[in-house]
Amino acid sequence: LAHVERGSDLRRLLGAAAHCSSLHTVALHVEPPKSLSLKETALWRGRCRLRSEDVAPLLRLQNPLPLRHLSLPRFAASERALRAMAKALPHLRSLALENARETLPGTDQQVGGLDAGILAALRSFEGLERVSLAPLTAPPNDASLESVANMRSLRYLELGFCIELGEAHVARTLASLPPGLQELCLTWTPTLVEGGKDGEYFWTQEG
């Protein structure tokens, strides 16, 4: 989708999807409208985020969707939101959440990213086989890693970070993998920031 101005613009679409009783997959991709200038695109990055209330139409507790695959972009996920998903989507097998980490134009303020604490909410899902979360803004803590270690159904795990992990954090993550995991992907994506008077953007690392 290249015409979405705000995350709330997707509520109607997701509400319509919620009426498809046989729907198994929801996968969204959102990018800025091509008609925007560089400055307007920067402003779009700051305001276009999916919130929990925007996704709420999919999470009906009566007659839940048989959804098995869910991919949401620019989603400001939280532990509470993931627990609500687990309760409303009991058949979910694949979950991909992304919330690009970017800086607001003309400032040093950074927006986006996912709190590593949301890993702890993954234990609420029964039967998840594939998980992709990016970018995490901090290394996962012990409670989060313990939750992942107890996901017996998990076969594929992809974790993206906007910080560079040290050897100790990588070692702790590797030591906390569930026994049935077949694929692990750890990535590092530097943060998009504005630089120069010409509005050029470049990538930098945090932490």
PDB file of N, CA and C in Angstrom, residues 145-183:
ATOM      1  N   LEU A 145      14.163 -14.319  27.172  1.00  0.00           N
ATOM      2  CA  LEU A 145      14.841 -15.493  26.625  1.00  0.00           C
ATOM      3  C   LEU A 145      14.230 -16.781  27.161  1.00  0.00           C
ATOM      4  N   GLU A 146      13.805 -16.760  28.412  1.00  0.00           N
ATOM      5  CA  GLU A 146      13.166 -17.945  28.993  1.00  0.00           C
ATOM      6  C   GLU A 146      11.853 -18.253  28.279  1.00  0.00           C
ATOM      7  N   SER A 147      11.110 -17.201  27.922  1.00  0.00           N
ATOM      8  CA  SER A 147       9.854 -17.391  27.192  1.00  0.00           C
ATOM      9  C   SER A 147      10.106 -18.052  25.848  1.00  0.00           C
ATOM     10  N   VAL A 148      11.118 -17.578  25.139  1.00  0.00           N
ATOM     11  CA  VAL A 148      11.460 -18.154  23.839  1.00  0.00           C
ATOM     12  C   VAL A 148      11.896 -19.606  23.998  1.00  0.00           C
ATOM     13  N   ALA A 149      12.683 -19.888  25.024  1.00  0.00           N
ATOM     14  CA  ALA A 149      13.192 -21.250  25.241  1.00  0.00           C
ATOM     15  C   ALA A 149      12.071 -22.248  25.468  1.00  0.00           C
ATOM     16  N   ASN A 150      10.925 -21.769  25.964  1.00  0.00           N
ATOM     17  CA  ASN A 150       9.802 -22.663  26.261  1.00  0.00           C
ATOM     18  C   ASN A 150       8.819 -22.811  25.108  1.00  0.00           C
ATOM     19  N   MET A 151       9.127 -22.229  23.946  1.00  0.00           N
ATOM     20  CA  MET A 151       8.242 -22.334  22.783  1.00  0.00           C
ATOM     21  C   MET A 151       8.567 -23.622  22.018  1.00  0.00           C
ATOM     22  N   ARG A 152       7.968 -24.700  22.421  1.00  0.00           N
ATOM     23  CA  ARG A 152       8.292 -26.012  21.864  1.00  0.00           C
ATOM     24  C   ARG A 152       7.923 -26.156  20.390  1.00  0.00           C
ATOM     25  N   SER A 153       6.951 -25.363  19.931  1.00  0.00           N
ATOM     26  CA  SER A 153       6.501 -25.497  18.544  1.00  0.00           C
ATOM     27  C   SER A 153       7.338 -24.668  17.573  1.00  0.00           C
ATOM     28  N   LEU A 154       8.195 -23.783  18.091  1.00  0.00           N
ATOM     29  CA  LEU A 154       8.908 -22.833  17.239  1.00  0.00           C
ATOM     30  C   LEU A 154       9.959 -23.534  16.376  1.00  0.00           C
ATOM     31  N   ARG A 155       9.915 -23.240  15.062  1.00  0.00           N
ATOM     32  CA  ARG A 155      10.866 -23.831  14.118  1.00  0.00           C
ATOM     33  C   ARG A 155      11.770 -22.785  13.468  1.00  0.00           C
ATOM     34  N   TYR A 156      11.283 -21.545  13.370  1.00  0.00           N
ATOM     35  CA  TYR A 156      12.047 -20.468  12.712  1.00  0.00           C
ATOM     36  C   TYR A 156      11.944 -19.211  13.560  1.00  0.00           C
ATOM     37  N   LEU A 157      13.082 -18.602  13.871  1.00  0.00           N
ATOM     38  CA  LEU A 157      13.116 -17.385  14.671  1.00  0.00           C
ATOM     39  C   LEU A 157      14.048 -16.378  14.017  1.00  0.00           C
ATOM     40  N   GLU A 158      13.493 -15.190  13.738  1.00  0.00           N
ATOM     41  CA  GLU A 158      14.296 -14.099  13.176  1.00  0.00           C
ATOM     42  C   GLU A 158      14.144 -12.877  14.071  1.00  0.00           C
ATOM     43  N   LEU A 159      15.249 -12.396  14.580  1.00  0.00           N
ATOM     44  CA  LEU A 159      15.267 -11.219  15.440  1.00  0.00           C
ATOM     45  C   LEU A 159      16.181 -10.177  14.817  1.00  0.00           C
ATOM     46  N   GLY A 160      15.620  -9.000  14.549  1.00  0.00           N
ATOM     47  CA  GLY A 160      16.409  -7.892  14.042  1.00  0.00           C
ATOM     48  C   GLY A 160      16.668  -6.894  15.163  1.00  0.00           C
ATOM     49  N   PHE A 161      17.820  -6.264  15.140  1.00  0.00           N
ATOM     50  CA  PHE A 161      18.193  -5.308  16.185  1.00  0.00           C
ATOM     51  C   PHE A 161      18.645  -4.002  15.549  1.00  0.00           C
ATOM     52  N   CYS A 162      18.367  -2.884  16.240  1.00  0.00           N
ATOM     53  CA  CYS A 162      18.900  -1.597  15.797  1.00  0.00           C
ATOM     54  C   CYS A 162      20.087  -1.193  16.661  1.00  0.00           C
ATOM     55  N   ILE A 163      20.550  -2.132  17.457  1.00  0.00           N
ATOM     56  CA  ILE A 163      21.795  -1.963  18.201  1.00  0.00           C
ATOM     57  C   ILE A 163      22.702  -3.125  17.811  1.00  0.00           C
ATOM     58  N   GLU A 164      23.971  -2.927  18.014  1.00  0.00           N
ATOM     59  CA  GLU A 164      24.921  -3.989  17.696  1.00  0.00           C
ATOM     60  C   GLU A 164      25.117  -4.863  18.930  1.00  0.00           C
ATOM     61  N   LEU A 165      24.787  -6.138  18.815  1.00  0.00           N
ATOM     62  CA  LEU A 165      24.884  -7.047  19.956  1.00  0.00           C
ATOM     63  C   LEU A 165      26.337  -7.408  20.244  1.00  0.00           C
ATOM     64  N   GLY A 166      26.649  -7.465  21.532  1.00  0.00           N
ATOM     65  CA  GLY A 166      27.960  -7.936  21.928  1.00  0.00           C
ATOM     66  C   GLY A 166      28.004  -9.454  21.952  1.00  0.00           C
ATOM     67  N   GLU A 167      29.193 -10.006  22.069  1.00  0.00           N
ATOM     68  CA  GLU A 167      29.355 -11.457  22.058  1.00  0.00           C
ATOM     69  C   GLU A 167      28.583 -12.119  23.190  1.00  0.00           C
ATOM     70  N   ALA A 168      28.552 -11.464  24.345  1.00  0.00           N
ATOM     71  CA  ALA A 168      27.862 -12.054  25.502  1.00  0.00           C
ATOM     72  C   ALA A 168      26.361 -12.168  25.244  1.00  0.00           C
ATOM     73  N   HIS A 169      25.769 -11.143  24.635  1.00  0.00           N
ATOM     74  CA  HIS A 169      24.339 -11.181  24.340  1.00  0.00           C
ATOM     75  C   HIS A 169      24.016 -12.237  23.293  1.00  0.00           C
ATOM     76  N   VAL A 170      24.873 -12.355  22.297  1.00  0.00           N
ATOM     77  CA  VAL A 170      24.665 -13.389  21.277  1.00  0.00           C
ATOM     78  C   VAL A 170      24.749 -14.771  21.910  1.00  0.00           C
ATOM     79  N   ALA A 171      25.723 -14.964  22.788  1.00  0.00           N
ATOM     80  CA  ALA A 171      25.901 -16.260  23.444  1.00  0.00           C
ATOM     81  C   ALA A 171      24.688 -16.603  24.305  1.00  0.00           C
ATOM     82  N   ARG A 172      24.152 -15.616  25.033  1.00  0.00           N
ATOM     83  CA  ARG A 172      22.972 -15.861  25.867  1.00  0.00           C
ATOM     84  C   ARG A 172      21.773 -16.232  25.015  1.00  0.00           C
ATOM     85  N   THR A 173      21.635 -15.561  23.878  1.00  0.00           N
ATOM     86  CA  THR A 173      20.519 -15.869  22.979  1.00  0.00           C
ATOM     87  C   THR A 173      20.640 -17.286  22.434  1.00  0.00           C
ATOM     88  N   LEU A 174      21.836 -17.652  22.013  1.00  0.00           N
ATOM     89  CA  LEU A 174      22.050 -18.985  21.458  1.00  0.00           C
ATOM     90  C   LEU A 174      21.821 -20.074  22.507  1.00  0.00           C
ATOM     91  N   ALA A 175      22.094 -19.745  23.757  1.00  0.00           N
ATOM     92  CA  ALA A 175      21.929 -20.727  24.829  1.00  0.00           C
ATOM     93  C   ALA A 175      20.465 -20.881  25.252  1.00  0.00           C
ATOM     94  N   SER A 176      19.594 -20.017  24.736  1.00  0.00           N
ATOM     95  CA  SER A 176      18.195 -20.022  25.170  1.00  0.00           C
ATOM     96  C   SER A 176      17.234 -20.459  24.074  1.00  0.00           C
ATOM     97  N   LEU A 177      17.736 -21.132  23.067  1.00  0.00           N
ATOM     98  CA  LEU A 177      16.891 -21.527  21.947  1.00  0.00           C
ATOM     99  C   LEU A 177      16.058 -22.756  22.305  1.00  0.00           C
ATOM    100  N   PRO A 178      14.817 -22.800  21.835  1.00  0.00           N
ATOM    101  CA  PRO A 178      13.983 -23.985  22.102  1.00  0.00           C
ATOM    102  C   PRO A 178      14.529 -25.203  21.374  1.00  0.00           C
ATOM    103  N   PRO A 179      14.303 -26.397  21.874  1.00  0.00           N
ATOM    104  CA  PRO A 179      14.916 -27.603  21.317  1.00  0.00           C
ATOM    105  C   PRO A 179      14.498 -27.921  19.890  1.00  0.00           C
ATOM    106  N   GLY A 180      13.312 -27.495  19.471  1.00  0.00           N
ATOM    107  CA  GLY A 180      12.848 -27.846  18.139  1.00  0.00           C
ATOM    108  C   GLY A 180      13.200 -26.837  17.064  1.00  0.00           C
ATOM    109  N   LEU A 181      13.918 -25.762  17.432  1.00  0.00           N
ATOM    110  CA  LEU A 181      14.224 -24.714  16.463  1.00  0.00           C
ATOM    111  C   LEU A 181      15.127 -25.245  15.350  1.00  0.00           C
ATOM    112  N   GLN A 182      14.760 -24.926  14.101  1.00  0.00           N
ATOM    113  CA  GLN A 182      15.527 -25.381  12.946  1.00  0.00           C
ATOM    114  C   GLN A 182      16.309 -24.261  12.273  1.00  0.00           C
ATOM    115  N   GLU A 183      15.806 -23.021  12.366  1.00  0.00           N
ATOM    116  CA  GLU A 183      16.477 -21.887  11.728  1.00  0.00           C
ATOM    117  C   GLU A 183      16.481 -20.689  12.659  1.00  0.00           C
TER     118      GLU A 183
END
